[in-house]
mmCIF file with all atom_site columns, C-alpha atoms and ligand atoms in Angstrom:
data_model
loop_
_atom_site.group_PDB
_atom_site.id
_atom_site.type_symbol
_atom_site.label_atom_id
_atom_site.label_alt_id
_atom_site.label_comp_id
_atom_site.label_asym_id
_atom_site.label_entity_id
_atom_site.label_seq_id
_atom_site.pdbx_PDB_ins_code
_atom_site.Cartn_x
_atom_site.Cartn_y
_atom_site.Cartn_z
_atom_site.occupancy
_atom_site.B_iso_or_equiv
_atom_site.pdbx_formal_charge
_atom_site.auth_seq_id
_atom_site.auth_comp_id
_atom_site.auth_asym_id
_atom_site.auth_atom_id
_atom_site.pdbx_PDB_model_num
ATOM   1   C CA  . UNK A 1 1   ? 0.000  0.000  0.000  1.00 53.00 ? 1   UNK A CA  1
ATOM   2   C CA  . UNK A 1 2   ? 1.319  3.444  -0.856 1.00 56.00 ? 2   UNK A CA  1
ATOM   3   C CA  . UNK A 1 3   ? 0.059  6.363  1.205  1.00 61.00 ? 3   UNK A CA  1
ATOM   4   C CA  . UNK A 1 4   ? -0.068 10.104 0.595  1.00 68.00 ? 4   UNK A CA  1
ATOM   5   C CA  . UNK A 1 5   ? 2.894  11.750 2.226  1.00 78.00 ? 5   UNK A CA  1
ATOM   6   C CA  . UNK A 1 6   ? 4.883  14.959 2.163  1.00 88.00 ? 6   UNK A CA  1
ATOM   7   C CA  . UNK A 1 7   ? 8.614  14.630 1.771  1.00 96.00 ? 7   UNK A CA  1
ATOM   8   C CA  . UNK A 1 8   ? 10.966 15.661 4.518  1.00 97.00 ? 8   UNK A CA  1
ATOM   9   C CA  . UNK A 1 9   ? 14.555 15.212 5.572  1.00 98.00 ? 9   UNK A CA  1
ATOM   10  C CA  . UNK A 1 10  ? 15.342 13.926 9.034  1.00 98.00 ? 10  UNK A CA  1
ATOM   11  C CA  . UNK A 1 11  ? 19.006 14.652 9.715  1.00 98.00 ? 11  UNK A CA  1
ATOM   12  C CA  . UNK A 1 12  ? 20.773 12.679 12.473 1.00 98.00 ? 12  UNK A CA  1
ATOM   13  C CA  . UNK A 1 13  ? 23.952 14.381 13.677 1.00 98.00 ? 13  UNK A CA  1
ATOM   14  C CA  . UNK A 1 14  ? 26.266 13.411 16.521 1.00 98.00 ? 14  UNK A CA  1
ATOM   15  C CA  . UNK A 1 15  ? 29.582 11.856 17.452 1.00 98.00 ? 15  UNK A CA  1
ATOM   16  C CA  . UNK A 1 16  ? 30.671 8.482  16.141 1.00 98.00 ? 16  UNK A CA  1
ATOM   17  C CA  . UNK A 1 17  ? 29.056 5.834  18.348 1.00 98.00 ? 17  UNK A CA  1
ATOM   18  C CA  . UNK A 1 18  ? 26.360 8.210  19.636 1.00 98.00 ? 18  UNK A CA  1
ATOM   19  C CA  . UNK A 1 19  ? 23.625 6.020  18.105 1.00 98.00 ? 19  UNK A CA  1
ATOM   20  C CA  . UNK A 1 20  ? 22.725 7.707  14.802 1.00 98.00 ? 20  UNK A CA  1
ATOM   21  C CA  . UNK A 1 21  ? 22.681 4.545  12.674 1.00 98.00 ? 21  UNK A CA  1
ATOM   22  C CA  . UNK A 1 22  ? 20.899 2.477  15.318 1.00 98.00 ? 22  UNK A CA  1
ATOM   23  C CA  . UNK A 1 23  ? 18.080 4.997  15.786 1.00 98.00 ? 23  UNK A CA  1
ATOM   24  C CA  . UNK A 1 24  ? 17.893 5.810  12.076 1.00 98.00 ? 24  UNK A CA  1
ATOM   25  C CA  . UNK A 1 25  ? 17.472 2.135  11.078 1.00 98.00 ? 25  UNK A CA  1
ATOM   26  C CA  . UNK A 1 26  ? 14.801 1.559  13.722 1.00 98.00 ? 26  UNK A CA  1
ATOM   27  C CA  . UNK A 1 27  ? 12.900 4.658  12.541 1.00 98.00 ? 27  UNK A CA  1
ATOM   28  C CA  . UNK A 1 28  ? 13.246 3.424  8.936  1.00 98.00 ? 28  UNK A CA  1
ATOM   29  C CA  . UNK A 1 29  ? 11.794 0.040  9.855  1.00 98.00 ? 29  UNK A CA  1
ATOM   30  C CA  . UNK A 1 30  ? 8.866  1.563  11.684 1.00 97.00 ? 30  UNK A CA  1
ATOM   31  C CA  . UNK A 1 31  ? 7.997  3.997  8.880  1.00 97.00 ? 31  UNK A CA  1
ATOM   32  C CA  . UNK A 1 32  ? 8.287  1.301  6.191  1.00 97.00 ? 32  UNK A CA  1
ATOM   33  C CA  . UNK A 1 33  ? 6.023  -1.026 8.131  1.00 97.00 ? 33  UNK A CA  1
ATOM   34  C CA  . UNK A 1 34  ? 3.431  1.790  8.158  1.00 94.00 ? 34  UNK A CA  1
ATOM   35  C CA  . UNK A 1 35  ? 3.674  2.079  4.357  1.00 94.00 ? 35  UNK A CA  1
ATOM   36  C CA  . UNK A 1 36  ? 5.777  5.252  4.064  1.00 95.00 ? 36  UNK A CA  1
ATOM   37  C CA  . UNK A 1 37  ? 8.322  5.752  1.280  1.00 96.00 ? 37  UNK A CA  1
ATOM   38  C CA  . UNK A 1 38  ? 11.669 6.086  3.035  1.00 98.00 ? 38  UNK A CA  1
ATOM   39  C CA  . UNK A 1 39  ? 15.277 6.386  1.903  1.00 98.00 ? 39  UNK A CA  1
ATOM   40  C CA  . UNK A 1 40  ? 18.344 6.242  4.158  1.00 98.00 ? 40  UNK A CA  1
ATOM   41  C CA  . UNK A 1 41  ? 21.538 8.118  3.354  1.00 98.00 ? 41  UNK A CA  1
ATOM   42  C CA  . UNK A 1 42  ? 24.122 6.672  5.716  1.00 97.00 ? 42  UNK A CA  1
ATOM   43  C CA  . UNK A 1 43  ? 27.394 8.614  6.028  1.00 95.00 ? 43  UNK A CA  1
ATOM   44  C CA  . UNK A 1 44  ? 29.576 5.510  5.915  1.00 94.00 ? 44  UNK A CA  1
ATOM   45  C CA  . UNK A 1 45  ? 27.849 4.136  2.806  1.00 96.00 ? 45  UNK A CA  1
ATOM   46  C CA  . UNK A 1 46  ? 27.746 7.513  1.061  1.00 95.00 ? 46  UNK A CA  1
ATOM   47  C CA  . UNK A 1 47  ? 31.485 7.910  1.535  1.00 96.00 ? 47  UNK A CA  1
ATOM   48  C CA  . UNK A 1 48  ? 31.935 4.647  -0.424 1.00 96.00 ? 48  UNK A CA  1
ATOM   49  C CA  . UNK A 1 49  ? 30.235 6.037  -3.529 1.00 94.00 ? 49  UNK A CA  1
ATOM   50  C CA  . UNK A 1 50  ? 28.660 9.517  -3.802 1.00 94.00 ? 50  UNK A CA  1
ATOM   51  C CA  . UNK A 1 51  ? 31.472 11.216 -1.909 1.00 94.00 ? 51  UNK A CA  1
ATOM   52  C CA  . UNK A 1 52  ? 34.252 8.680  -2.470 1.00 96.00 ? 52  UNK A CA  1
ATOM   53  C CA  . UNK A 1 53  ? 37.625 10.399 -2.512 1.00 95.00 ? 53  UNK A CA  1
ATOM   54  C CA  . UNK A 1 54  ? 36.713 13.101 -0.041 1.00 97.00 ? 54  UNK A CA  1
ATOM   55  C CA  . UNK A 1 55  ? 38.778 13.226 3.143  1.00 96.00 ? 55  UNK A CA  1
ATOM   56  C CA  . UNK A 1 56  ? 38.225 14.685 6.591  1.00 96.00 ? 56  UNK A CA  1
ATOM   57  C CA  . UNK A 1 57  ? 39.461 18.275 6.281  1.00 97.00 ? 57  UNK A CA  1
ATOM   58  C CA  . UNK A 1 58  ? 36.834 20.913 7.025  1.00 97.00 ? 58  UNK A CA  1
ATOM   59  C CA  . UNK A 1 59  ? 36.465 21.639 3.290  1.00 98.00 ? 59  UNK A CA  1
ATOM   60  C CA  . UNK A 1 60  ? 35.989 17.954 2.441  1.00 98.00 ? 60  UNK A CA  1
ATOM   61  C CA  . UNK A 1 61  ? 33.598 17.351 5.328  1.00 98.00 ? 61  UNK A CA  1
ATOM   62  C CA  . UNK A 1 62  ? 31.518 20.339 4.200  1.00 98.00 ? 62  UNK A CA  1
ATOM   63  C CA  . UNK A 1 63  ? 31.514 19.077 0.602  1.00 98.00 ? 63  UNK A CA  1
ATOM   64  C CA  . UNK A 1 64  ? 30.420 15.644 1.860  1.00 98.00 ? 64  UNK A CA  1
ATOM   65  C CA  . UNK A 1 65  ? 27.449 17.214 3.654  1.00 98.00 ? 65  UNK A CA  1
ATOM   66  C CA  . UNK A 1 66  ? 26.619 19.484 0.701  1.00 98.00 ? 66  UNK A CA  1
ATOM   67  C CA  . UNK A 1 67  ? 26.373 16.472 -1.647 1.00 97.00 ? 67  UNK A CA  1
ATOM   68  C CA  . UNK A 1 68  ? 24.308 14.432 0.806  1.00 98.00 ? 68  UNK A CA  1
ATOM   69  C CA  . UNK A 1 69  ? 22.100 17.512 1.233  1.00 98.00 ? 69  UNK A CA  1
ATOM   70  C CA  . UNK A 1 70  ? 21.669 17.805 -2.533 1.00 98.00 ? 70  UNK A CA  1
ATOM   71  C CA  . UNK A 1 71  ? 20.413 14.231 -2.867 1.00 98.00 ? 71  UNK A CA  1
ATOM   72  C CA  . UNK A 1 72  ? 18.243 14.596 0.240  1.00 98.00 ? 72  UNK A CA  1
ATOM   73  C CA  . UNK A 1 73  ? 16.687 17.720 -1.297 1.00 98.00 ? 73  UNK A CA  1
ATOM   74  C CA  . UNK A 1 74  ? 15.825 15.923 -4.572 1.00 98.00 ? 74  UNK A CA  1
ATOM   75  C CA  . UNK A 1 75  ? 14.211 13.051 -2.728 1.00 98.00 ? 75  UNK A CA  1
ATOM   76  C CA  . UNK A 1 76  ? 12.383 15.317 -0.282 1.00 97.00 ? 76  UNK A CA  1
ATOM   77  C CA  . UNK A 1 77  ? 10.748 17.327 -3.041 1.00 96.00 ? 77  UNK A CA  1
ATOM   78  C CA  . UNK A 1 78  ? 9.599  14.039 -4.592 1.00 95.00 ? 78  UNK A CA  1
ATOM   79  C CA  . UNK A 1 79  ? 7.690  13.081 -1.473 1.00 95.00 ? 79  UNK A CA  1
ATOM   80  C CA  . UNK A 1 80  ? 10.208 10.776 0.171  1.00 97.00 ? 80  UNK A CA  1
ATOM   81  C CA  . UNK A 1 81  ? 11.045 10.751 3.878  1.00 97.00 ? 81  UNK A CA  1
ATOM   82  C CA  . UNK A 1 82  ? 14.832 10.924 3.821  1.00 98.00 ? 82  UNK A CA  1
ATOM   83  C CA  . UNK A 1 83  ? 16.784 9.772  6.867  1.00 98.00 ? 83  UNK A CA  1
ATOM   84  C CA  . UNK A 1 84  ? 20.360 11.059 6.866  1.00 98.00 ? 84  UNK A CA  1
ATOM   85  C CA  . UNK A 1 85  ? 22.823 9.590  9.336  1.00 98.00 ? 85  UNK A CA  1
ATOM   86  C CA  . UNK A 1 86  ? 26.128 11.467 9.279  1.00 98.00 ? 86  UNK A CA  1
ATOM   87  C CA  . UNK A 1 87  ? 28.396 12.958 11.951 1.00 98.00 ? 87  UNK A CA  1
ATOM   88  C CA  . UNK A 1 88  ? 28.112 16.343 10.149 1.00 98.00 ? 88  UNK A CA  1
ATOM   89  C CA  . UNK A 1 89  ? 30.248 18.157 12.718 1.00 98.00 ? 89  UNK A CA  1
ATOM   90  C CA  . UNK A 1 90  ? 29.927 21.719 11.405 1.00 98.00 ? 90  UNK A CA  1
ATOM   91  C CA  . UNK A 1 91  ? 26.930 23.854 12.321 1.00 98.00 ? 91  UNK A CA  1
ATOM   92  C CA  . UNK A 1 92  ? 27.107 26.262 9.407  1.00 98.00 ? 92  UNK A CA  1
ATOM   93  C CA  . UNK A 1 93  ? 26.858 23.646 6.636  1.00 98.00 ? 93  UNK A CA  1
ATOM   94  C CA  . UNK A 1 94  ? 24.070 21.826 8.528  1.00 98.00 ? 94  UNK A CA  1
ATOM   95  C CA  . UNK A 1 95  ? 22.143 25.103 8.615  1.00 98.00 ? 95  UNK A CA  1
ATOM   96  C CA  . UNK A 1 96  ? 22.872 25.739 4.929  1.00 98.00 ? 96  UNK A CA  1
ATOM   97  C CA  . UNK A 1 97  ? 21.409 22.341 4.041  1.00 98.00 ? 97  UNK A CA  1
ATOM   98  C CA  . UNK A 1 98  ? 18.440 22.929 6.370  1.00 98.00 ? 98  UNK A CA  1
ATOM   99  C CA  . UNK A 1 99  ? 17.539 26.152 4.551  1.00 98.00 ? 99  UNK A CA  1
ATOM   100 C CA  . UNK A 1 100 ? 17.949 24.626 1.100  1.00 98.00 ? 100 UNK A CA  1
ATOM   101 C CA  . UNK A 1 101 ? 15.731 21.656 1.884  1.00 98.00 ? 101 UNK A CA  1
ATOM   102 C CA  . UNK A 1 102 ? 13.103 23.525 3.893  1.00 96.00 ? 102 UNK A CA  1
ATOM   103 C CA  . UNK A 1 103 ? 11.184 20.561 5.228  1.00 96.00 ? 103 UNK A CA  1
ATOM   104 C CA  . UNK A 1 104 ? 13.852 19.547 7.697  1.00 98.00 ? 104 UNK A CA  1
ATOM   105 C CA  . UNK A 1 105 ? 14.108 17.951 11.122 1.00 98.00 ? 105 UNK A CA  1
ATOM   106 C CA  . UNK A 1 106 ? 17.428 18.003 12.918 1.00 98.00 ? 106 UNK A CA  1
ATOM   107 C CA  . UNK A 1 107 ? 17.973 15.165 15.382 1.00 98.00 ? 107 UNK A CA  1
ATOM   108 C CA  . UNK A 1 108 ? 20.878 15.668 17.749 1.00 98.00 ? 108 UNK A CA  1
ATOM   109 C CA  . UNK A 1 109 ? 21.969 12.195 18.813 1.00 98.00 ? 109 UNK A CA  1
ATOM   110 C CA  . UNK A 1 110 ? 23.777 13.114 21.971 1.00 98.00 ? 110 UNK A CA  1
ATOM   111 C CA  . UNK A 1 111 ? 25.949 10.956 24.174 1.00 98.00 ? 111 UNK A CA  1
ATOM   112 C CA  . UNK A 1 112 ? 29.048 12.238 25.990 1.00 98.00 ? 112 UNK A CA  1
ATOM   113 C CA  . UNK A 1 113 ? 32.352 11.519 24.299 1.00 98.00 ? 113 UNK A CA  1
ATOM   114 C CA  . UNK A 1 114 ? 33.303 9.277  27.225 1.00 98.00 ? 114 UNK A CA  1
ATOM   115 C CA  . UNK A 1 115 ? 30.264 7.047  26.582 1.00 98.00 ? 115 UNK A CA  1
ATOM   116 C CA  . UNK A 1 116 ? 30.881 6.921  22.805 1.00 98.00 ? 116 UNK A CA  1
ATOM   117 C CA  . UNK A 1 117 ? 34.475 6.022  23.483 1.00 98.00 ? 117 UNK A CA  1
ATOM   118 C CA  . UNK A 1 118 ? 33.509 3.252  25.897 1.00 98.00 ? 118 UNK A CA  1
ATOM   119 C CA  . UNK A 1 119 ? 31.084 1.847  23.306 1.00 98.00 ? 119 UNK A CA  1
ATOM   120 C CA  . UNK A 1 120 ? 33.725 2.167  20.568 1.00 98.00 ? 120 UNK A CA  1
ATOM   121 C CA  . UNK A 1 121 ? 31.402 0.298  18.186 1.00 96.00 ? 121 UNK A CA  1
ATOM   122 C CA  . UNK A 1 122 ? 33.876 0.230  15.307 1.00 96.00 ? 122 UNK A CA  1
ATOM   123 C CA  . UNK A 1 123 ? 37.120 0.349  17.303 1.00 98.00 ? 123 UNK A CA  1
ATOM   124 C CA  . UNK A 1 124 ? 37.872 3.757  15.798 1.00 98.00 ? 124 UNK A CA  1
ATOM   125 C CA  . UNK A 1 125 ? 38.334 5.706  19.053 1.00 98.00 ? 125 UNK A CA  1
ATOM   126 C CA  . UNK A 1 126 ? 41.054 3.295  20.139 1.00 98.00 ? 126 UNK A CA  1
ATOM   127 C CA  . UNK A 1 127 ? 42.837 3.823  16.844 1.00 98.00 ? 127 UNK A CA  1
ATOM   128 C CA  . UNK A 1 128 ? 42.380 7.600  17.015 1.00 98.00 ? 128 UNK A CA  1
ATOM   129 C CA  . UNK A 1 129 ? 43.795 7.692  20.579 1.00 97.00 ? 129 UNK A CA  1
ATOM   130 C CA  . UNK A 1 130 ? 46.749 5.638  19.357 1.00 97.00 ? 130 UNK A CA  1
ATOM   131 C CA  . UNK A 1 131 ? 47.332 8.255  16.652 1.00 96.00 ? 131 UNK A CA  1
ATOM   132 C CA  . UNK A 1 132 ? 46.557 5.795  13.835 1.00 97.00 ? 132 UNK A CA  1
ATOM   133 C CA  . UNK A 1 133 ? 43.641 7.910  12.603 1.00 96.00 ? 133 UNK A CA  1
ATOM   134 C CA  . UNK A 1 134 ? 43.997 11.674 12.310 1.00 96.00 ? 134 UNK A CA  1
ATOM   135 C CA  . UNK A 1 135 ? 41.234 14.315 12.369 1.00 96.00 ? 135 UNK A CA  1
ATOM   136 C CA  . UNK A 1 136 ? 38.855 12.091 14.295 1.00 98.00 ? 136 UNK A CA  1
ATOM   137 C CA  . UNK A 1 137 ? 35.764 13.983 15.474 1.00 98.00 ? 137 UNK A CA  1
ATOM   138 C CA  . UNK A 1 138 ? 35.775 14.479 19.248 1.00 98.00 ? 138 UNK A CA  1
ATOM   139 C CA  . UNK A 1 139 ? 39.443 13.519 19.595 1.00 98.00 ? 139 UNK A CA  1
ATOM   140 C CA  . UNK A 1 140 ? 41.469 15.876 17.406 1.00 96.00 ? 140 UNK A CA  1
ATOM   141 C CA  . UNK A 1 141 ? 38.704 17.389 15.280 1.00 98.00 ? 141 UNK A CA  1
ATOM   142 C CA  . UNK A 1 142 ? 35.775 19.565 16.402 1.00 98.00 ? 142 UNK A CA  1
ATOM   143 C CA  . UNK A 1 143 ? 32.104 18.740 16.817 1.00 98.00 ? 143 UNK A CA  1
ATOM   144 C CA  . UNK A 1 144 ? 29.705 21.679 16.947 1.00 98.00 ? 144 UNK A CA  1
ATOM   145 C CA  . UNK A 1 145 ? 26.431 20.603 18.592 1.00 98.00 ? 145 UNK A CA  1
ATOM   146 C CA  . UNK A 1 146 ? 23.146 21.924 17.195 1.00 98.00 ? 146 UNK A CA  1
ATOM   147 C CA  . UNK A 1 147 ? 21.808 24.943 19.083 1.00 97.00 ? 147 UNK A CA  1
ATOM   148 C CA  . UNK A 1 148 ? 18.119 24.350 18.306 1.00 96.00 ? 148 UNK A CA  1
ATOM   149 C CA  . UNK A 1 149 ? 17.562 20.775 17.161 1.00 98.00 ? 149 UNK A CA  1
ATOM   150 C CA  . UNK A 1 150 ? 13.939 19.673 16.717 1.00 98.00 ? 150 UNK A CA  1
ATOM   151 C CA  . UNK A 1 151 ? 14.817 16.505 18.643 1.00 98.00 ? 151 UNK A CA  1
ATOM   152 C CA  . UNK A 1 152 ? 17.575 15.622 21.077 1.00 98.00 ? 152 UNK A CA  1
ATOM   153 C CA  . UNK A 1 153 ? 18.140 11.959 21.891 1.00 98.00 ? 153 UNK A CA  1
ATOM   154 C CA  . UNK A 1 154 ? 20.262 11.456 25.015 1.00 98.00 ? 154 UNK A CA  1
ATOM   155 C CA  . UNK A 1 155 ? 21.303 7.915  24.233 1.00 98.00 ? 155 UNK A CA  1
ATOM   156 C CA  . UNK A 1 156 ? 23.299 7.635  27.470 1.00 98.00 ? 156 UNK A CA  1
ATOM   157 C CA  . UNK A 1 157 ? 20.102 8.225  29.467 1.00 98.00 ? 157 UNK A CA  1
ATOM   158 C CA  . UNK A 1 158 ? 17.247 6.836  27.373 1.00 98.00 ? 158 UNK A CA  1
ATOM   159 C CA  . UNK A 1 159 ? 16.784 3.471  25.727 1.00 98.00 ? 159 UNK A CA  1
ATOM   160 C CA  . UNK A 1 160 ? 16.521 2.937  21.988 1.00 98.00 ? 160 UNK A CA  1
ATOM   161 C CA  . UNK A 1 161 ? 12.718 2.770  21.974 1.00 98.00 ? 161 UNK A CA  1
ATOM   162 C CA  . UNK A 1 162 ? 12.461 6.103  23.802 1.00 98.00 ? 162 UNK A CA  1
ATOM   163 C CA  . UNK A 1 163 ? 14.759 7.751  21.265 1.00 98.00 ? 163 UNK A CA  1
ATOM   164 C CA  . UNK A 1 164 ? 12.870 6.208  18.336 1.00 98.00 ? 164 UNK A CA  1
ATOM   165 C CA  . UNK A 1 165 ? 9.476  7.277  19.728 1.00 98.00 ? 165 UNK A CA  1
ATOM   166 C CA  . UNK A 1 166 ? 10.688 10.858 20.095 1.00 98.00 ? 166 UNK A CA  1
ATOM   167 C CA  . UNK A 1 167 ? 11.813 10.959 16.464 1.00 98.00 ? 167 UNK A CA  1
ATOM   168 C CA  . UNK A 1 168 ? 8.634  9.296  15.171 1.00 98.00 ? 168 UNK A CA  1
ATOM   169 C CA  . UNK A 1 169 ? 6.336  11.678 17.026 1.00 97.00 ? 169 UNK A CA  1
ATOM   170 C CA  . UNK A 1 170 ? 8.260  14.688 15.709 1.00 97.00 ? 170 UNK A CA  1
ATOM   171 C CA  . UNK A 1 171 ? 7.992  13.325 12.151 1.00 97.00 ? 171 UNK A CA  1
ATOM   172 C CA  . UNK A 1 172 ? 4.264  12.874 12.637 1.00 95.00 ? 172 UNK A CA  1
ATOM   173 C CA  . UNK A 1 173 ? 3.812  16.389 14.048 1.00 94.00 ? 173 UNK A CA  1
ATOM   174 C CA  . UNK A 1 174 ? 5.901  17.895 11.253 1.00 92.00 ? 174 UNK A CA  1
ATOM   175 C CA  . UNK A 1 175 ? 3.970  15.933 8.658  1.00 88.00 ? 175 UNK A CA  1
ATOM   176 C CA  . UNK A 1 176 ? 0.625  17.190 9.991  1.00 83.00 ? 176 UNK A CA  1
ATOM   177 C CA  . UNK A 1 177 ? 1.906  20.775 10.016 1.00 80.00 ? 177 UNK A CA  1
ATOM   178 C CA  . UNK A 1 178 ? 3.109  20.602 6.410  1.00 75.00 ? 178 UNK A CA  1
ATOM   179 C CA  . UNK A 1 179 ? -0.194 19.007 5.299  1.00 70.00 ? 179 UNK A CA  1
ATOM   180 C CA  . UNK A 1 180 ? -1.995 21.882 6.992  1.00 63.00 ? 180 UNK A CA  1
ATOM   181 C CA  . UNK A 1 181 ? 0.195  24.397 5.162  1.00 64.00 ? 181 UNK A CA  1
ATOM   182 C CA  . UNK A 1 182 ? -0.502 22.575 1.895  1.00 57.00 ? 182 UNK A CA  1
ATOM   183 C CA  . UNK A 1 183 ? -4.247 22.662 2.561  1.00 62.00 ? 183 UNK A CA  1
ATOM   184 C CA  . UNK A 1 184 ? -4.104 26.402 3.311  1.00 63.00 ? 184 UNK A CA  1
ATOM   185 C CA  . UNK A 1 185 ? -2.167 26.921 0.117  1.00 59.00 ? 185 UNK A CA  1
ATOM   186 C CA  . UNK A 1 186 ? -4.852 25.041 -1.861 1.00 59.00 ? 186 UNK A CA  1
ATOM   187 C CA  . UNK A 1 187 ? -7.636 27.094 -0.253 1.00 57.00 ? 187 UNK A CA  1
ATOM   188 C CA  . UNK A 1 188 ? -5.737 30.252 -1.139 1.00 53.00 ? 188 UNK A CA  1
ATOM   189 C CA  . UNK A 1 189 ? -5.327 29.089 -4.745 1.00 56.00 ? 189 UNK A CA  1
ATOM   190 C CA  . UNK A 1 190 ? -9.042 28.302 -5.040 1.00 56.00 ? 190 UNK A CA  1
ATOM   191 C CA  . UNK A 1 191 ? -9.860 31.870 -4.009 1.00 54.00 ? 191 UNK A CA  1
ATOM   192 C CA  . UNK A 1 192 ? -7.797 33.450 -6.774 1.00 50.00 ? 192 UNK A CA  1
HETATM 193 P P1  . LIG B 2 .   ? 26.736 6.053  15.143 1.00 59.64 ? 201 LIG B P1  1
HETATM 194 O O1  . LIG B 2 .   ? 25.927 5.701  13.939 1.00 59.64 ? 201 LIG B O1  1
HETATM 195 O O2  . LIG B 2 .   ? 26.294 7.337  15.789 1.00 59.64 ? 201 LIG B O2  1
HETATM 196 O O3  . LIG B 2 .   ? 28.211 6.014  14.908 1.00 59.64 ? 201 LIG B O3  1
HETATM 197 P P2  . LIG B 2 .   ? 25.892 3.470  16.111 1.00 59.64 ? 201 LIG B P2  1
HETATM 198 O O4  . LIG B 2 .   ? 24.407 3.524  15.972 1.00 59.64 ? 201 LIG B O4  1
HETATM 199 O O5  . LIG B 2 .   ? 26.676 2.746  15.059 1.00 59.64 ? 201 LIG B O5  1
HETATM 200 O O6  . LIG B 2 .   ? 26.450 4.971  16.281 1.00 59.64 ? 201 LIG B O6  1
HETATM 201 O O7  . LIG B 2 .   ? 26.270 2.844  17.532 1.00 59.64 ? 201 LIG B O7  1
HETATM 202 C C1  . LIG B 2 .   ? 25.663 3.235  18.734 1.00 59.64 ? 201 LIG B C1  1
HETATM 203 C C2  . LIG B 2 .   ? 25.803 2.130  19.797 1.00 59.64 ? 201 LIG B C2  1
HETATM 204 O O8  . LIG B 2 .   ? 25.168 2.570  21.003 1.00 59.64 ? 201 LIG B O8  1
HETATM 205 C C3  . LIG B 2 .   ? 25.138 0.829  19.391 1.00 59.64 ? 201 LIG B C3  1
HETATM 206 O O9  . LIG B 2 .   ? 25.941 -0.239 19.811 1.00 59.64 ? 201 LIG B O9  1
HETATM 207 C C4  . LIG B 2 .   ? 23.807 0.858  20.185 1.00 59.64 ? 201 LIG B C4  1
HETATM 208 O O10 . LIG B 2 .   ? 23.339 -0.433 20.462 1.00 59.64 ? 201 LIG B O10 1
HETATM 209 C C5  . LIG B 2 .   ? 24.213 1.600  21.452 1.00 59.64 ? 201 LIG B C5  1
HETATM 210 N N1  . LIG B 2 .   ? 23.111 2.285  22.145 1.00 59.64 ? 201 LIG B N1  1
HETATM 211 C C6  . LIG B 2 .   ? 22.856 2.238  23.468 1.00 59.64 ? 201 LIG B C6  1
HETATM 212 N N2  . LIG B 2 .   ? 21.789 2.979  23.799 1.00 59.64 ? 201 LIG B N2  1
HETATM 213 C C7  . LIG B 2 .   ? 21.327 3.517  22.657 1.00 59.64 ? 201 LIG B C7  1
HETATM 214 C C8  . LIG B 2 .   ? 20.213 4.366  22.353 1.00 59.64 ? 201 LIG B C8  1
HETATM 215 N N3  . LIG B 2 .   ? 19.370 4.837  23.283 1.00 59.64 ? 201 LIG B N3  1
HETATM 216 N N4  . LIG B 2 .   ? 20.042 4.741  21.063 1.00 59.64 ? 201 LIG B N4  1
HETATM 217 C C9  . LIG B 2 .   ? 20.894 4.299  20.114 1.00 59.64 ? 201 LIG B C9  1
HETATM 218 N N5  . LIG B 2 .   ? 21.956 3.504  20.328 1.00 59.64 ? 201 LIG B N5  1
HETATM 219 C C10 . LIG B 2 .   ? 22.166 3.083  21.602 1.00 59.64 ? 201 LIG B C10 1
#
């Protein structure tokens, strides 16, 4: 079954190991099971193809986000719910993408560095501490937290389901608001 839906981009930002992929995949599963059209742009996968060759300087990180944002924008305007999971450490480029896309929810997946490091899901923190990886976010590269995210998931304090529920309810609220705007727009057009 395919249902009527407005496109939007849900952008998960946070440190490596904060829980972006885990929450994003659970949200994807839930939305798909309800019949929504969803696409996931996962930072790690994107860096294997769309942004292959880009490194981890500020310029390259910004270009990585700009390209992901471009694809997210195309999908969003074609009615897809786009879930982006990427560290995206710089505030300015996140805001640039937000303004380009318009229908945008920023999810700050927040766990203290200490917790992310203890989890060390991919063993990357250990390597970064050993100096084997340079420019690693949180260790020797900056992370600028969102100042006004639509959602903040404290994954050190809440369980996965709590984080997922928060994101889903914000998507639902946002979706209702944009449908309302669309309806108002149609009423306005009818009057002309
Ligand atoms: P990221 O994509 O941000 O690098 P991952 O999702 O790959 O992070 O890893 C996060 C880890 O934290 C996983 O092992 C996950 O099981 C764990 N975790 C613990 N609590 C939570 C939570 N509330 N939300 C998401 N992940 C959690």
